[in-house]
Coordinates of C-alpha atoms in Angstrom, one line a residue:
M1 CA 60.9 83.0 -92.6
S2 CA 58.7 80.5 -94.6
R3 CA 56.7 81.5 -97.5
R4 CA 53.5 80.5 -95.6
V5 CA 54.3 83.0 -92.9
L6 CA 55.0 85.7 -95.4
L7 CA 51.7 85.1 -97.0
L8 CA 50.0 85.4 -93.6
L9 CA 51.8 88.6 -92.8
A10 CA 51.2 90.2 -96.2
P11 CA 47.8 91.8 -95.3
V12 CA 49.2 93.2 -92.1
L13 CA 52.3 94.6 -93.8
A14 CA 50.1 96.1 -96.5
C15 CA 48.0 97.8 -93.8
V16 CA 51.1 99.2 -92.1
V17 CA 52.4 100.6 -95.4
S18 CA 49.0 102.0 -96.2
L19 CA 48.7 103.7 -92.8
S20 CA 52.2 105.1 -93.2
A21 CA 51.4 106.5 -96.6
L22 CA 48.2 108.0 -95.2
A23 CA 50.1 109.6 -92.3
E24 CA 52.6 111.0 -94.8
D25 CA 49.7 112.2 -97.0
E26 CA 48.2 114.2 -94.1
T27 CA 51.3 116.3 -93.3
L28 CA 51.1 120.1 -93.9
P29 CA 53.8 120.1 -96.6
T30 CA 52.1 117.3 -98.5
L31 CA 48.7 118.9 -98.3
R32 CA 50.2 122.3 -99.3
R33 CA 51.8 120.7 -102.3
K34 CA 48.4 119.2 -103.4
V35 CA 46.9 122.7 -103.3
L36 CA 49.7 124.0 -105.5
E37 CA 49.5 121.1 -107.9
A38 CA 45.7 121.2 -108.2
R39 CA 44.5 122.3 -111.6
T40 CA 40.7 122.1 -111.5
E41 CA 38.3 123.8 -109.1
Q42 CA 37.3 120.4 -107.8
Q43 CA 40.9 119.5 -107.1
V44 CA 41.6 122.8 -105.3
G45 CA 38.4 122.4 -103.3
Y46 CA 39.3 118.9 -102.3
A47 CA 42.8 119.8 -101.2
L48 CA 41.4 122.8 -99.2
D49 CA 38.8 120.5 -97.5
K50 CA 41.7 118.4 -96.2
L51 CA 43.5 121.4 -94.9
T52 CA 40.3 122.9 -93.3
A53 CA 39.8 119.7 -91.4
K54 CA 43.2 120.3 -89.7
I55 CA 42.3 123.6 -88.1
G56 CA 43.1 123.5 -84.4
K57 CA 45.2 120.3 -84.7
D58 CA 48.9 119.9 -83.8
G59 CA 51.3 120.7 -86.7
F60 CA 48.7 122.8 -88.6
Y61 CA 46.9 126.0 -87.6
A62 CA 45.9 127.1 -84.1
D63 CA 42.6 128.6 -85.3
H64 CA 40.7 130.0 -88.3
A65 CA 42.6 133.3 -88.3
A66 CA 45.9 131.4 -88.6
F67 CA 44.5 129.3 -91.4
A68 CA 43.4 132.4 -93.3
E69 CA 46.9 134.0 -92.8
W70 CA 48.5 130.8 -94.1
L71 CA 46.4 130.8 -97.2
G72 CA 47.7 134.2 -98.0
T73 CA 51.2 132.8 -98.2
L74 CA 50.5 130.4 -101.1
P75 CA 52.9 131.2 -104.0
D76 CA 52.6 131.3 -107.7
G77 CA 49.4 133.3 -107.6
K78 CA 47.5 130.4 -105.9
D79 CA 46.5 132.7 -103.1
K80 CA 44.4 134.6 -105.8
H81 CA 42.5 131.6 -106.9
P82 CA 38.7 132.2 -106.4
I83 CA 38.3 129.0 -104.3
V84 CA 41.3 129.9 -102.1
R85 CA 39.9 133.4 -101.6
L86 CA 36.5 132.0 -100.8
R87 CA 38.0 129.7 -98.2
R88 CA 40.2 132.5 -96.8
G89 CA 37.1 134.8 -96.5
W90 CA 35.1 132.1 -94.8
A91 CA 38.0 131.5 -92.3
L92 CA 38.2 135.2 -91.6
V93 CA 34.4 135.4 -91.0
R94 CA 34.7 132.5 -88.6
A95 CA 37.5 134.4 -86.8
K96 CA 35.2 137.4 -86.5
K97 CA 37.4 139.5 -88.9
G98 CA 34.7 140.5 -91.3
A99 CA 36.4 143.7 -92.5
E100 CA 39.4 141.6 -93.7
A101 CA 37.1 139.0 -95.2
V102 CA 35.1 141.3 -97.4
P103 CA 37.6 141.8 -100.3
H104 CA 38.3 138.1 -100.5
L105 CA 34.6 137.2 -100.6
E106 CA 33.9 140.0 -103.1
A107 CA 36.6 138.5 -105.4
A108 CA 35.1 135.0 -105.0
L109 CA 31.7 136.4 -105.8
K110 CA 32.9 137.8 -109.1
N111 CA 33.7 134.3 -110.2
N112 CA 30.2 133.0 -109.4
P113 CA 27.7 135.8 -108.7
G114 CA 24.8 133.4 -108.5
D115 CA 26.3 131.5 -105.5
G116 CA 24.0 132.0 -102.5
L117 CA 26.5 130.6 -100.0
V118 CA 29.2 133.1 -101.0
R119 CA 26.7 135.9 -100.7
A120 CA 25.7 134.6 -97.2
Y121 CA 29.4 134.7 -96.1
L122 CA 29.8 138.1 -97.6
G123 CA 26.6 139.4 -95.9
E124 CA 27.9 138.2 -92.5
A125 CA 31.4 139.8 -93.3
L126 CA 29.7 143.1 -94.1
R127 CA 27.7 142.9 -90.8
Q128 CA 30.9 142.3 -88.9
A129 CA 32.5 145.3 -90.7
K130 CA 29.5 147.4 -89.4
R131 CA 28.2 147.9 -93.0
Y132 CA 24.8 146.9 -91.9
K133 CA 22.6 148.2 -94.8
E134 CA 24.9 146.5 -97.3
A135 CA 24.8 143.4 -95.2
V136 CA 21.0 143.2 -95.3
E137 CA 20.9 143.6 -99.0
M138 CA 23.6 141.0 -99.5
L139 CA 21.8 138.5 -97.2
A140 CA 18.6 139.1 -99.1
K141 CA 20.4 138.4 -102.4
A142 CA 21.6 135.1 -100.8
V143 CA 18.0 134.1 -100.2
E144 CA 17.1 135.0 -103.8
C145 CA 20.0 132.8 -105.0
G146 CA 18.5 129.8 -103.0
E147 CA 20.5 129.9 -99.9
K148 CA 18.8 128.7 -96.7
G149 CA 19.7 128.1 -93.1
K150 CA 19.6 129.6 -89.6
H151 CA 22.9 131.4 -90.2
L152 CA 21.2 133.7 -92.7
D153 CA 18.4 134.6 -90.2
E154 CA 20.9 135.1 -87.4
S155 CA 23.0 137.4 -89.5
F156 CA 20.0 139.4 -90.7
R157 CA 18.6 139.7 -87.1
N158 CA 21.9 141.0 -85.8
A159 CA 22.2 143.5 -88.6
V160 CA 18.7 144.8 -88.1
F161 CA 19.1 145.4 -84.4
A162 CA 22.4 147.0 -85.0
I163 CA 20.8 149.4 -87.4
R164 CA 18.1 150.3 -84.9
K165 CA 20.6 150.8 -82.1
G166 CA 22.8 153.0 -84.3
Q167 CA 20.0 155.4 -85.4
I168 CA 17.8 157.4 -83.1
A169 CA 14.4 157.0 -84.8
G170 CA 13.4 160.5 -83.8
H171 CA 16.2 161.8 -86.2
A172 CA 14.8 160.0 -89.2
D173 CA 13.3 162.2 -92.0
G174 CA 10.8 159.5 -92.9
L175 CA 10.7 155.8 -91.9
P176 CA 13.6 154.7 -89.6
D177 CA 16.4 152.8 -91.4
Y178 CA 15.5 149.5 -89.6
V179 CA 12.0 149.5 -91.3
T180 CA 13.6 149.8 -94.7
A181 CA 16.0 147.0 -93.9
I182 CA 13.3 144.6 -92.7
R183 CA 11.3 145.4 -95.8
V184 CA 14.2 144.3 -98.0
W185 CA 14.2 141.0 -96.2
L186 CA 10.4 140.6 -96.3
R187 CA 10.4 141.0 -100.1
V188 CA 12.4 137.8 -100.5
K189 CA 11.4 135.9 -97.4
P190 CA 7.9 136.8 -96.1
D191 CA 7.6 136.2 -92.4
P192 CA 4.7 137.2 -90.1
M193 CA 7.1 137.3 -87.2
W194 CA 9.2 140.0 -88.8
D195 CA 6.0 141.9 -89.8
H196 CA 5.0 141.7 -86.1
T197 CA 8.4 142.8 -85.0
V198 CA 8.8 145.8 -87.2
A199 CA 5.2 147.0 -86.4
K200 CA 5.9 146.7 -82.7
M201 CA 9.2 148.6 -82.9
L202 CA 7.7 151.3 -85.0
L203 CA 4.8 151.8 -82.6
E204 CA 7.2 152.0 -79.7
D205 CA 9.1 154.7 -81.5
Y206 CA 5.8 156.4 -82.4
K207 CA 4.9 156.7 -78.8
T208 CA 8.3 157.9 -77.8
F209 CA 9.0 160.5 -80.6
E210 CA 5.8 161.5 -82.3
L211 CA 2.5 163.4 -82.0
P212 CA -0.5 162.0 -83.9
K213 CA -1.1 165.0 -86.2
R214 CA 2.5 165.4 -87.4
P215 CA 3.1 164.3 -91.0
R216 CA 5.8 161.9 -90.1
A217 CA 3.6 160.4 -87.4
K218 CA 1.0 159.5 -90.0
V219 CA 3.7 157.9 -92.2
W220 CA 4.8 155.8 -89.2
A221 CA 1.3 154.9 -88.2
E222 CA 0.4 153.8 -91.8
A223 CA 3.5 151.6 -92.0
A224 CA 3.0 150.1 -88.6
G225 CA -0.6 149.3 -89.4
R226 CA 0.4 147.7 -92.7
H227 CA 2.9 145.4 -91.0
A228 CA 0.7 144.6 -88.1
L229 CA -2.1 143.6 -90.4
A230 CA 0.3 141.4 -92.4
S231 CA 1.3 139.6 -89.2
M232 CA -2.3 138.7 -88.5
R233 CA -2.4 136.1 -91.3
V234 CA -1.1 133.5 -88.7
A235 CA -3.2 134.9 -85.8
I236 CA -5.4 131.8 -85.8
S237 CA -3.2 129.0 -87.1
A238 CA 0.0 130.0 -85.2
P239 CA -0.6 133.0 -83.1
I240 CA 2.2 135.3 -82.0
A241 CA 2.2 136.5 -78.4
G242 CA 0.8 140.0 -78.1
Q243 CA -1.0 140.1 -81.4
D244 CA -4.2 141.4 -79.9
Q245 CA -2.3 144.3 -78.2
L246 CA -0.4 145.0 -81.5
A247 CA -3.6 145.2 -83.5
Y248 CA -5.1 147.6 -80.9
D249 CA -2.1 149.9 -80.7
A250 CA -1.8 150.0 -84.5
A251 CA -5.5 151.0 -84.8
V252 CA -5.1 153.7 -82.1
A253 CA -2.1 155.2 -84.0
L254 CA -4.1 155.3 -87.2
E255 CA -7.0 157.3 -85.8
V256 CA -6.0 160.7 -87.1
L257 CA -5.1 159.4 -90.6
D258 CA -8.2 157.3 -90.8
K259 CA -10.4 160.4 -90.1
E260 CA -8.6 162.4 -92.8
R261 CA -9.0 159.6 -95.3
K262 CA -12.6 158.9 -94.3
G263 CA -11.9 155.3 -93.4
A264 CA -9.4 154.5 -96.2
T265 CA -6.8 152.9 -94.0
D266 CA -6.2 149.5 -92.3
R267 CA -7.7 150.8 -89.0
F268 CA -11.1 149.0 -89.3
D269 CA -9.4 145.6 -90.1
L270 CA -7.0 146.1 -87.2
L271 CA -9.9 146.9 -84.9
A272 CA -11.6 143.7 -86.1
W273 CA -8.6 141.7 -85.2
A274 CA -8.2 143.4 -81.9
Y275 CA -11.8 142.5 -81.2
K276 CA -11.5 138.9 -82.4
L277 CA -8.3 138.2 -80.5
G278 CA -9.4 140.0 -77.3
V279 CA -12.6 138.1 -76.7
L280 CA -12.5 136.5 -73.2
P281 CA -13.1 132.7 -73.5
N282 CA -15.1 132.2 -70.3
D283 CA -17.9 134.8 -70.3
G284 CA -17.7 136.2 -73.9
G285 CA -16.6 139.6 -72.5
H286 CA -13.7 141.5 -74.0
K287 CA -10.2 142.7 -72.8
R288 CA -10.8 146.1 -74.3
P289 CA -14.5 147.1 -74.6
Q290 CA -13.4 150.3 -76.3
V291 CA -12.6 148.3 -79.4
L292 CA -16.3 147.6 -79.9
T293 CA -17.1 151.3 -79.6
W294 CA -14.5 152.2 -82.2
L295 CA -15.6 149.4 -84.5
A296 CA -19.2 150.6 -84.3
E297 CA -18.1 154.2 -85.1
A298 CA -15.9 153.0 -88.0
A299 CA -18.8 151.0 -89.5
A300 CA -21.2 153.9 -89.2
S301 CA -18.7 156.3 -90.8
E302 CA -18.5 153.9 -93.8
Q303 CA -22.4 153.8 -93.8
R304 CA -22.4 150.1 -92.7
Y305 CA -25.3 150.9 -90.4
E306 CA -26.6 147.5 -89.7
L307 CA -23.1 146.3 -88.7
A308 CA -22.6 149.4 -86.6
F309 CA -25.9 148.7 -84.8
R310 CA -25.0 145.1 -84.0
I311 CA -21.6 146.0 -82.7
A312 CA -23.0 148.8 -80.6
Q313 CA -25.6 146.5 -79.1
Q314 CA -22.8 144.0 -78.3
R315 CA -20.8 146.8 -76.6
L316 CA -23.8 147.7 -74.4
E317 CA -24.0 144.1 -73.3
V318 CA -20.6 144.5 -71.7
S319 CA -21.5 147.7 -69.8
D320 CA -23.2 151.0 -70.4
S321 CA -21.5 153.5 -72.7
P322 CA -22.8 157.0 -73.3
Q323 CA -20.6 157.2 -76.4
V324 CA -22.3 154.2 -77.9
R325 CA -25.8 155.4 -77.0
R326 CA -25.0 158.7 -78.8
L327 CA -23.9 156.7 -81.8
L328 CA -27.1 154.7 -81.8
M329 CA -29.1 157.9 -81.8
K330 CA -27.4 159.0 -85.0
L331 CA -28.1 155.8 -86.9
P332 CA -31.1 155.8 -89.5
P333 CA -34.3 155.0 -87.6
D334 CA -35.5 152.5 -90.2
L335 CA -32.7 150.0 -90.0
D336 CA -33.9 146.5 -90.9
V337 CA -32.3 144.6 -87.9
E338 CA -33.7 141.9 -85.7

């Protein structure tokens, strides 16, 4: 073969050799050796990345569970390396074996307690292990450490609904456990939708398990009112379906406590929202005229007589109301209103 032909074939031969070396480099024994030979965390992580990419491929691991099991066979203490344990915990979470993943992720977390991603994995592992309260706390810590993403929200949502399903609210001494769990989340990630959700769930349980004058009923009503009112901050810019009904139901639940405290609750503000969101767009009427009656009474009880008068007049424009007429008779006769 002439020298000219060899020169022409050289790039092709080099490519073949390169591809052959690459193929050899991608075998399981070779990649395993790279993990064992790695000295820095970057080297270990890079070698594990190569192995992770082979999950489900011929000659490697059938699934994430098999990969996790394989990592546990690494010799010379390499299976105890924090990066290896993190990857093993991640694989077990992906395989829905959270209880097995927990010790590995806890070990990885000791190496880097400020890592939000490790906390996110551990939170989901705890959820899979049915340790729901711990899961919520860990997921909230992940948010505090800067972790973001839909996976966090999904893990938290699943944990909360599992908590609610696992506890009959009527058996709670105070607030049900799901309320406490949601508040843990809201402290690090304020969200009007979760305020709406917890208020709605709590009001549902209030109707099912409570009587208005019981001490626990007042605790539930106050908590539901607080969260319902917090959810109203997006009622105009990005309304949530059912907010007018939520404001109304929360105000109704607060009636007894509001009378005891002489108006020192969120009831008036909730009634105001129920009124504002319930106005019918076509004729200016209202879905729930009773809201205007209660608003007028609440204003009068706080000695806001002019406001009470105006709301009462507006209520009478909808239809006659003996209750409102009795209220008007009780207002000071010298009100300066037009």
